[in-house]
CSV table of C-alpha atoms in Angstrom, one decimal:
chain,number,residue,atom,x,y,z
A,1,UNK,CA,1.2,-2.1,-14.8
A,2,UNK,CA,2.9,-0.7,-11.8
A,3,UNK,CA,2.3,2.5,-10.3
A,4,UNK,CA,5.8,3.6,-11.3
A,5,UNK,CA,5.3,2.7,-14.9
A,6,UNK,CA,1.9,4.4,-14.9
A,7,UNK,CA,3.5,7.5,-13.6
A,8,UNK,CA,6.6,7.1,-16.0
A,9,UNK,CA,4.2,6.6,-19.0
A,10,UNK,CA,2.2,9.8,-17.7
A,11,UNK,CA,5.2,11.9,-17.5
A,12,UNK,CA,6.6,10.6,-21.0
A,13,UNK,CA,3.2,11.3,-22.9
A,14,UNK,CA,3.2,14.8,-21.2
A,15,UNK,CA,7.0,15.5,-22.2
A,16,UNK,CA,6.0,14.1,-25.8
A,17,UNK,CA,3.0,16.2,-26.1
A,18,UNK,CA,5.2,19.4,-25.2
A,19,UNK,CA,7.8,18.4,-27.5
A,20,UNK,CA,5.3,17.6,-30.4
A,21,UNK,CA,3.4,20.8,-29.8
A,22,UNK,CA,6.7,23.2,-29.7
A,23,UNK,CA,8.3,21.1,-32.8
A,24,UNK,CA,4.7,22.0,-34.7
A,25,UNK,CA,5.0,25.6,-33.8
A,26,UNK,CA,8.6,26.0,-34.8
A,27,UNK,CA,7.7,24.1,-38.1
A,28,UNK,CA,4.9,26.3,-38.9
A,29,UNK,CA,6.8,29.5,-38.0
A,30,UNK,CA,9.7,28.6,-40.0
A,31,UNK,CA,7.5,27.6,-43.2
A,32,UNK,CA,5.5,30.9,-42.9
A,33,UNK,CA,9.0,32.7,-42.8
A,34,UNK,CA,10.2,30.9,-45.9
A,35,UNK,CA,7.1,31.3,-47.6
A,36,UNK,CA,6.7,35.2,-47.0
A,37,UNK,CA,10.2,35.6,-48.6
A,38,UNK,CA,9.4,33.6,-51.7
A,39,UNK,CA,6.0,35.2,-52.1
A,40,UNK,CA,7.7,38.6,-51.6
A,41,UNK,CA,10.2,37.9,-54.5
A,42,UNK,CA,7.4,36.5,-56.6
A,43,UNK,CA,5.4,39.9,-56.2
A,44,UNK,CA,8.8,41.9,-57.3
A,45,UNK,CA,8.7,39.5,-60.1
A,46,UNK,CA,5.2,40.4,-61.0
A,47,UNK,CA,5.9,44.1,-60.8
A,48,UNK,CA,8.9,43.7,-63.1
A,49,UNK,CA,6.9,41.8,-65.5
A,50,UNK,CA,4.2,44.7,-65.5
A,51,UNK,CA,7.1,47.6,-65.5
A,52,UNK,CA,9.1,45.7,-68.1
A,53,UNK,CA,12.2,45.4,-65.7
A,54,UNK,CA,14.5,42.6,-65.2
A,55,UNK,CA,13.2,40.0,-62.9
A,56,UNK,CA,14.9,39.5,-59.4
A,57,UNK,CA,17.7,36.5,-59.4
A,58,UNK,CA,16.5,33.3,-59.4
A,59,UNK,CA,14.6,31.1,-61.5
A,60,UNK,CA,11.2,32.5,-62.1
A,61,UNK,CA,8.2,31.5,-64.7
A,62,UNK,CA,4.8,32.8,-65.3
A,63,UNK,CA,1.6,32.0,-67.1
A,64,UNK,CA,-1.2,34.5,-68.0
A,65,UNK,CA,-4.6,33.2,-68.9
A,66,UNK,CA,-7.3,35.4,-70.1
A,67,UNK,CA,-10.2,33.9,-71.9
A,68,UNK,CA,-9.0,31.3,-74.2
A,69,UNK,CA,-5.5,33.3,-74.8
A,70,UNK,CA,-2.8,32.0,-72.5
A,71,UNK,CA,0.9,33.5,-72.4
A,72,UNK,CA,3.7,31.8,-70.3
A,73,UNK,CA,7.3,31.9,-70.3
A,74,UNK,CA,9.3,29.2,-71.8
A,75,UNK,CA,10.6,27.6,-68.7
A,76,UNK,CA,6.8,27.5,-67.1
A,77,UNK,CA,6.2,23.6,-66.2
A,78,UNK,CA,3.3,21.7,-67.7
A,79,UNK,CA,1.0,22.2,-64.9
A,80,UNK,CA,-2.9,22.3,-65.1
A,81,UNK,CA,-4.6,25.6,-64.1
A,82,UNK,CA,-4.7,26.4,-60.4
A,83,UNK,CA,-7.3,28.5,-58.5
A,84,UNK,CA,-6.1,31.7,-56.9
A,85,UNK,CA,-3.7,31.0,-54.0
A,86,UNK,CA,-0.4,29.7,-52.7
A,87,UNK,CA,1.2,26.2,-53.5
A,88,UNK,CA,4.1,24.2,-53.6
A,89,UNK,CA,4.6,22.1,-56.5
A,90,UNK,CA,7.6,20.1,-57.6
A,91,UNK,CA,10.3,22.4,-55.9
A,92,UNK,CA,8.5,25.4,-57.3
A,93,UNK,CA,6.8,27.9,-55.0
A,94,UNK,CA,3.5,29.0,-57.2
A,95,UNK,CA,1.4,32.1,-56.7
A,96,UNK,CA,-1.8,32.4,-58.5
A,97,UNK,CA,-3.3,35.8,-58.6
A,98,UNK,CA,-6.6,37.2,-60.2
A,99,UNK,CA,-6.3,39.5,-63.0
A,100,UNK,CA,-9.1,41.3,-65.2
A,101,UNK,CA,-10.3,38.5,-67.3
A,102,UNK,CA,-8.3,35.6,-65.9
A,103,UNK,CA,-5.3,34.7,-63.7
A,104,UNK,CA,-1.8,35.2,-63.5
A,105,UNK,CA,0.3,32.5,-62.3
A,106,UNK,CA,4.0,33.2,-61.4
A,107,UNK,CA,6.3,30.5,-59.8
A,108,UNK,CA,10.1,30.4,-58.4
A,109,UNK,CA,12.1,27.2,-58.5
A,110,UNK,CA,13.7,27.0,-55.3
A,111,UNK,CA,14.6,23.6,-54.6
A,112,UNK,CA,16.6,24.4,-51.4
A,113,UNK,CA,13.8,26.1,-49.9
A,114,UNK,CA,11.6,22.9,-50.2
A,115,UNK,CA,14.6,21.0,-49.0
A,116,UNK,CA,15.1,23.2,-46.0
A,117,UNK,CA,11.3,22.4,-45.2
A,118,UNK,CA,12.0,18.6,-45.4
A,119,UNK,CA,15.2,18.7,-43.5
A,120,UNK,CA,13.5,20.7,-40.9
A,121,UNK,CA,10.9,18.2,-40.8
A,122,UNK,CA,13.2,15.5,-40.5
A,123,UNK,CA,15.4,17.3,-37.7
A,124,UNK,CA,12.3,17.9,-35.5
A,125,UNK,CA,11.1,14.1,-36.1
A,126,UNK,CA,14.7,12.8,-35.1
A,127,UNK,CA,15.0,15.3,-32.3
A,128,UNK,CA,11.7,14.6,-31.0
A,129,UNK,CA,12.2,10.9,-31.1
A,130,UNK,CA,15.6,11.5,-29.4
A,131,UNK,CA,14.1,13.6,-26.6
A,132,UNK,CA,11.1,11.2,-26.1
A,133,UNK,CA,13.6,8.5,-25.6
A,134,UNK,CA,15.3,10.7,-23.1
A,135,UNK,CA,12.1,11.6,-21.6
A,136,UNK,CA,11.4,7.8,-20.9
A,137,UNK,CA,14.5,7.4,-19.1
A,138,UNK,CA,14.2,10.7,-17.1
A,139,UNK,CA,10.5,10.0,-16.4
A,140,UNK,CA,11.5,6.7,-15.3
A,141,UNK,CA,14.0,8.0,-12.8
A,142,UNK,CA,11.7,10.8,-11.6
A,143,UNK,CA,8.6,8.2,-10.8
A,144,UNK,CA,11.2,6.2,-9.0
A,145,UNK,CA,12.3,9.2,-7.0
A,146,UNK,CA,8.7,10.5,-6.6
A,147,UNK,CA,7.4,7.1,-5.3
A,148,UNK,CA,10.4,6.3,-3.1
A,149,UNK,CA,8.3,7.2,0.3
A,150,UNK,CA,5.5,5.0,-1.2
A,151,UNK,CA,8.1,2.3,-1.9
A,152,UNK,CA,9.1,2.5,1.8
A,153,UNK,CA,5.6,2.4,3.0
A,154,UNK,CA,4.7,-0.6,0.9
A,155,UNK,CA,8.1,-2.3,2.1
A,156,UNK,CA,7.0,-1.6,5.9
A,157,UNK,CA,3.6,-2.8,5.3
A,158,UNK,CA,4.8,-6.3,3.8
A,159,UNK,CA,7.4,-6.7,7.0
A,160,UNK,CA,4.3,-5.9,9.1
A,161,UNK,CA,2.2,-8.5,7.3
A,162,UNK,CA,5.1,-11.0,7.2
A,163,UNK,CA,6.2,-10.8,10.7
A,164,UNK,CA,3.2,-9.5,12.6
A,165,UNK,CA,5.7,-7.0,14.3
A,166,UNK,CA,3.8,-3.7,14.7
A,167,UNK,CA,6.9,-2.2,16.1
A,168,UNK,CA,7.9,-1.1,12.4
A,169,UNK,CA,7.5,2.5,11.5
A,170,UNK,CA,8.0,4.4,8.2
A,171,UNK,CA,10.3,7.3,8.2
A,172,UNK,CA,8.2,10.4,7.2
A,173,UNK,CA,10.3,11.5,4.6
A,174,UNK,CA,9.4,13.5,1.3
A,175,UNK,CA,6.2,16.1,1.7
A,176,UNK,CA,2.6,16.8,1.2
A,177,UNK,CA,0.4,13.7,0.7
A,178,UNK,CA,2.9,11.4,1.0
A,179,UNK,CA,4.3,12.5,4.3
A,180,UNK,CA,0.8,12.6,5.5
A,181,UNK,CA,0.5,9.1,4.5
A,182,UNK,CA,3.4,8.0,6.0
A,183,UNK,CA,2.3,9.7,9.3
A,184,UNK,CA,-1.0,8.3,9.1
A,185,UNK,CA,0.3,4.7,8.5
A,186,UNK,CA,2.6,5.1,11.6
A,187,UNK,CA,-0.2,6.4,13.7
A,188,UNK,CA,-2.4,3.5,12.7
A,189,UNK,CA,0.4,1.1,13.7
A,190,UNK,CA,0.5,2.5,17.0
A,191,UNK,CA,-3.2,2.3,17.7
A,192,UNK,CA,-2.8,-1.3,16.4
A,193,UNK,CA,-0.1,-2.0,18.7
A,194,UNK,CA,-1.8,-0.3,21.7
A,195,UNK,CA,-4.8,-2.2,20.9
A,196,UNK,CA,-3.2,-5.7,20.5
A,197,UNK,CA,-1.5,-4.9,24.0
A,198,UNK,CA,-4.6,-4.1,25.6
A,199,UNK,CA,-6.1,-7.3,24.2
A,200,UNK,CA,-3.3,-9.5,25.4
A,201,UNK,CA,-3.2,-8.0,28.9
A,202,UNK,CA,-7.1,-8.4,29.0
A,203,UNK,CA,-7.1,-12.1,27.7
A,204,UNK,CA,-4.1,-12.8,30.2
A,205,UNK,CA,-5.9,-11.3,33.2
A,206,UNK,CA,-9.4,-13.0,32.1
A,207,UNK,CA,-8.0,-16.2,31.7
A,208,UNK,CA,-6.1,-16.1,35.3
A,209,UNK,CA,-9.3,-14.8,37.0
A,210,UNK,CA,-11.8,-17.6,35.4
A,211,UNK,CA,-8.8,-20.1,36.4
A,212,UNK,CA,-9.2,-19.1,40.3
A,213,UNK,CA,-13.0,-20.1,40.8
A,214,UNK,CA,-12.1,-23.3,38.4
A,215,UNK,CA,-9.5,-24.5,40.6
A,216,UNK,CA,-11.3,-23.6,43.6
A,217,UNK,CA,-14.4,-25.5,42.7
A,218,UNK,CA,-12.1,-28.6,41.7
A,219,UNK,CA,-10.4,-28.5,44.9
A,220,UNK,CA,-13.5,-28.7,46.8
A,221,UNK,CA,-14.8,-31.7,44.5
A,222,UNK,CA,-11.6,-33.6,45.2
A,223,UNK,CA,-11.9,-33.0,48.9
A,224,UNK,CA,-15.4,-34.1,48.9
A,225,UNK,CA,-14.5,-37.4,47.0
A,226,UNK,CA,-11.7,-37.9,49.4
A,227,UNK,CA,-14.2,-37.8,52.2
A,228,UNK,CA,-12.5,-34.4,53.7
A,229,UNK,CA,-15.6,-32.4,53.5
A,230,UNK,CA,-19.0,-33.1,53.6
A,231,UNK,CA,-21.0,-33.1,50.2
A,232,UNK,CA,-23.7,-30.3,51.5
A,233,UNK,CA,-20.8,-27.9,52.4
A,234,UNK,CA,-19.1,-28.7,48.9
A,235,UNK,CA,-22.1,-28.2,47.0
A,236,UNK,CA,-22.6,-24.8,48.5
A,237,UNK,CA,-19.1,-23.8,48.0
A,238,UNK,CA,-19.0,-25.1,44.2
A,239,UNK,CA,-22.3,-23.2,43.6
A,240,UNK,CA,-20.8,-20.0,45.0
A,241,UNK,CA,-17.6,-20.7,42.6
A,242,UNK,CA,-20.1,-21.3,39.9
A,243,UNK,CA,-22.0,-18.0,40.5
A,244,UNK,CA,-18.7,-15.9,40.7
A,245,UNK,CA,-17.8,-17.6,37.1
A,246,UNK,CA,-21.2,-16.7,36.0
A,247,UNK,CA,-20.6,-13.1,37.1
A,248,UNK,CA,-17.4,-13.0,35.4
A,249,UNK,CA,-18.6,-14.2,32.0
A,250,UNK,CA,-21.5,-11.9,32.1
A,251,UNK,CA,-19.2,-8.9,32.6
A,252,UNK,CA,-16.7,-10.3,30.0
A,253,UNK,CA,-19.4,-10.4,27.6
A,254,UNK,CA,-20.5,-6.8,28.3
A,255,UNK,CA,-16.9,-5.8,27.8
A,256,UNK,CA,-16.6,-7.7,24.6
A,257,UNK,CA,-19.3,-5.7,23.0
A,258,UNK,CA,-18.5,-3.4,20.3
A,259,UNK,CA,-20.2,-0.1,22.0
A,260,UNK,CA,-23.5,-0.6,20.1
A,261,UNK,CA,-26.4,-1.3,22.2
A,262,UNK,CA,-30.1,-1.6,21.3
A,263,UNK,CA,-31.9,1.5,23.1
A,264,UNK,CA,-35.6,1.7,23.8
A,265,UNK,CA,-37.3,4.3,25.5
A,266,UNK,CA,-37.6,3.9,29.2
A,267,UNK,CA,-38.1,5.9,32.5
A,268,UNK,CA,-34.6,6.1,34.0
A,269,UNK,CA,-35.8,7.6,37.2
A,270,UNK,CA,-37.9,4.4,37.8
A,271,UNK,CA,-35.1,2.3,37.0
A,272,UNK,CA,-32.6,4.1,39.4
A,273,UNK,CA,-35.4,3.8,42.0
A,274,UNK,CA,-36.1,0.1,41.7
A,275,UNK,CA,-32.3,-0.8,41.9
A,276,UNK,CA,-31.9,1.4,45.3
A,277,UNK,CA,-35.0,0.0,46.7
A,278,UNK,CA,-33.4,-3.7,45.6
A,279,UNK,CA,-30.3,-2.7,47.8
A,280,UNK,CA,-32.2,-0.7,50.3
A,281,UNK,CA,-30.7,2.5,49.9
A,282,UNK,CA,-32.5,5.9,49.3
A,283,UNK,CA,-33.1,7.3,46.2
A,284,UNK,CA,-32.9,11.0,45.2
A,285,UNK,CA,-34.0,12.3,42.3
A,286,UNK,CA,-36.9,13.3,39.9
A,287,UNK,CA,-39.9,11.1,39.9
A,288,UNK,CA,-39.6,10.5,36.2
A,289,UNK,CA,-37.1,10.9,33.6
A,290,UNK,CA,-37.7,9.8,30.0
A,291,UNK,CA,-34.7,8.2,28.4
A,292,UNK,CA,-33.8,6.0,25.7
A,293,UNK,CA,-31.1,3.4,26.3
A,294,UNK,CA,-30.9,-0.2,27.4
A,295,UNK,CA,-32.5,-1.1,30.4
A,296,UNK,CA,-30.5,-4.3,31.3
A,297,UNK,CA,-27.2,-2.7,30.9
A,298,UNK,CA,-28.0,0.6,32.8
A,299,UNK,CA,-29.5,-1.7,35.6
A,300,UNK,CA,-26.4,-3.8,35.5
A,301,UNK,CA,-24.0,-0.8,35.5
A,302,UNK,CA,-26.0,0.8,38.6
A,303,UNK,CA,-26.0,-2.4,40.2
A,304,UNK,CA,-22.2,-2.7,39.9
A,305,UNK,CA,-21.7,0.6,41.4
A,306,UNK,CA,-23.9,0.1,44.2
A,307,UNK,CA,-22.1,-3.2,44.8
A,308,UNK,CA,-18.7,-1.4,44.7
A,309,UNK,CA,-20.2,0.9,47.3
A,310,UNK,CA,-21.3,-1.8,49.5
A,311,UNK,CA,-17.9,-3.5,49.1
A,312,UNK,CA,-15.2,-0.7,49.3
A,313,UNK,CA,-17.4,1.9,50.7
A,314,UNK,CA,-18.1,-0.4,53.7
A,315,UNK,CA,-21.7,0.5,53.0
A,316,UNK,CA,-22.0,3.7,54.7
A,317,UNK,CA,-24.1,6.4,53.6
A,318,UNK,CA,-25.1,4.9,50.4
A,319,UNK,CA,-27.7,6.4,48.3
A,320,UNK,CA,-28.6,6.6,44.4
A,321,UNK,CA,-28.8,10.1,43.1
A,322,UNK,CA,-30.2,11.2,39.8
A,323,UNK,CA,-30.2,14.7,38.5
A,324,UNK,CA,-30.0,16.7,35.2
A,325,UNK,CA,-26.8,18.6,34.7
A,326,UNK,CA,-26.0,20.6,31.9
A,327,UNK,CA,-27.0,19.0,28.4
A,328,UNK,CA,-27.1,15.5,30.2
A,329,UNK,CA,-28.0,13.5,33.1
A,330,UNK,CA,-25.8,12.0,36.0
A,331,UNK,CA,-27.2,8.8,37.5
A,332,UNK,CA,-24.6,8.5,40.7
A,333,UNK,CA,-24.0,6.3,43.6
A,334,UNK,CA,-22.5,8.1,46.7
A,335,UNK,CA,-21.0,6.6,49.7
A,336,UNK,CA,-19.3,7.9,52.7
A,337,UNK,CA,-16.7,5.4,53.0
A,338,UNK,CA,-12.8,5.7,52.9
A,339,UNK,CA,-13.0,6.6,49.5
A,340,UNK,CA,-10.3,6.0,47.1
A,341,UNK,CA,-6.8,7.3,46.5
A,342,UNK,CA,-6.1,10.0,43.6
A,343,UNK,CA,-3.8,7.4,41.8
A,344,UNK,CA,-6.7,4.7,42.1
A,345,UNK,CA,-9.0,7.0,40.7
A,346,UNK,CA,-7.1,7.4,37.3
A,347,UNK,CA,-6.8,3.4,37.2
A,348,UNK,CA,-10.2,2.4,38.4
A,349,UNK,CA,-12.2,1.5,35.3
A,350,UNK,CA,-9.4,-0.6,33.8
A,351,UNK,CA,-10.3,-4.5,33.8
A,352,UNK,CA,-9.4,-6.4,36.9
A,353,UNK,CA,-8.0,-3.3,38.6
A,354,UNK,CA,-8.4,-3.6,42.4
A,355,UNK,CA,-7.9,-0.6,44.6
A,356,UNK,CA,-8.0,-2.6,47.8
A,357,UNK,CA,-7.4,-6.3,48.8
A,358,UNK,CA,-11.3,-6.4,49.1
A,359,UNK,CA,-12.9,-9.4,47.5
A,360,UNK,CA,-14.2,-9.0,43.7
A,361,UNK,CA,-13.5,-9.5,40.4
A,362,UNK,CA,-12.3,-6.0,39.4
A,363,UNK,CA,-14.8,-5.7,36.8
A,364,UNK,CA,-17.6,-3.9,37.9
A,365,UNK,CA,-16.4,-0.3,37.3
A,366,UNK,CA,-15.3,-1.6,34.1
A,367,UNK,CA,-18.4,-2.8,32.8
A,368,UNK,CA,-20.1,0.5,34.2
A,369,UNK,CA,-17.5,2.3,31.9
A,370,UNK,CA,-18.4,0.4,28.9
A,371,UNK,CA,-22.3,1.0,29.5
A,372,UNK,CA,-21.6,4.7,29.9
A,373,UNK,CA,-19.3,4.7,26.6
A,374,UNK,CA,-21.8,2.5,24.8
A,375,UNK,CA,-24.5,5.2,25.5
A,376,UNK,CA,-22.4,8.1,24.4
A,377,UNK,CA,-21.4,9.2,28.1
A,378,UNK,CA,-18.8,8.3,30.6
A,379,UNK,CA,-18.0,7.0,34.1
A,380,UNK,CA,-17.1,9.6,36.6
A,381,UNK,CA,-15.4,8.9,39.8
A,382,UNK,CA,-15.2,11.8,42.1
A,383,UNK,CA,-14.3,12.2,45.7
A,384,UNK,CA,-17.4,12.6,48.0
A,385,UNK,CA,-16.7,14.9,50.8
A,386,UNK,CA,-16.0,14.8,53.6
A,387,UNK,CA,-15.5,11.1,52.8
A,388,UNK,CA,-16.5,8.7,50.3
A,389,UNK,CA,-16.8,8.0,46.6
A,390,UNK,CA,-19.0,9.6,44.0
A,391,UNK,CA,-19.2,7.1,41.4
A,392,UNK,CA,-21.7,8.1,38.2
A,393,UNK,CA,-22.6,7.7,34.9
A,394,UNK,CA,-22.7,10.8,32.9
A,395,UNK,CA,-25.1,10.5,30.1
A,396,UNK,CA,-26.1,12.7,27.2
A,397,UNK,CA,-29.9,13.4,27.3
A,398,UNK,CA,-31.7,12.0,24.2
A,399,UNK,CA,-33.2,14.8,22.1
A,400,UNK,CA,-37.1,15.2,21.8
A,401,UNK,CA,-37.4,13.7,25.1
A,402,UNK,CA,-38.7,16.1,27.7
A,403,UNK,CA,-37.6,15.2,31.4
A,404,UNK,CA,-39.8,16.0,34.4
A,405,UNK,CA,-38.6,17.6,37.4
């Protein structure tokens, strides 16, 4: 059953129940009013009998039963004895009263009243059926109008699914939850469109960057086969291109991860000191700093920052700095090179972005940024006064680990 049919059925049932309740109340009120009027005339009839007066207008009858004796009017129907109370019997309104030694049954024949009740019931049933039919039509129209924003959203979702075009949007009409749903759907499409655009750009750039070393290695091999270059020289060049491809593939794998890393306890100060010694630069920071993270990724990120400092900072005044700051820790590489323009600082971290014509894949800072984000932190690129660049990972401290100064 469609949502529109469900909503229409719900509205119809609601309207039908309301009509039934109102009709039942009207019928009970009308019946009580009619019965009260007839009972009042019967009590007048009883008073007239007891006082010997003329009964009120209408056809009345009585039966007095006291012990084994029974007295009744000639027109009293052949009925069995009733217990005290009020009844409807074959068009008669019957009232049974307790009297000393027996019961007094008085009745008034009023087929018009019984017919009025029957006609009222028929009128209620007929009008109820007609109104229910109208309610079905009204509920169907109301459900269609109420679900129109949802229908538009469904139509746009089908267009996106069929065409793969994420530029479609839903007009945020209506209000309340449906408007919020349309806005959330549009926001989701915008995020997906931006994500796919980034993926397309990343794939295009990655393919371009990988094609370059492959073409270079192939050219070297063809030159060796033609005898233009010695084999020893070609082997060295091809090895260099393959190493470049290896670095590219490793960086692309890091960037392709979903941000979830396996964290283990480690000494971040020891890791920073070892990488600084490997590059022959000084280390400044605490002797030990307990941390929980992925040592391979953190070492790779720091290595990329150091390579970036040597490549673009011309290797001037490079040092590794580790310090506590606020609720986190900063693992930073500082250099005293020419630095990076402010516009380039905003773009740095984007895959394959190069701020200068210096050789490189343009992935080092992207990998460092990805590693920082995977650890819940971020990559910071700041000017180093008077000249140079401060490239660091700002990472949150792990709760429960006490750093040592």
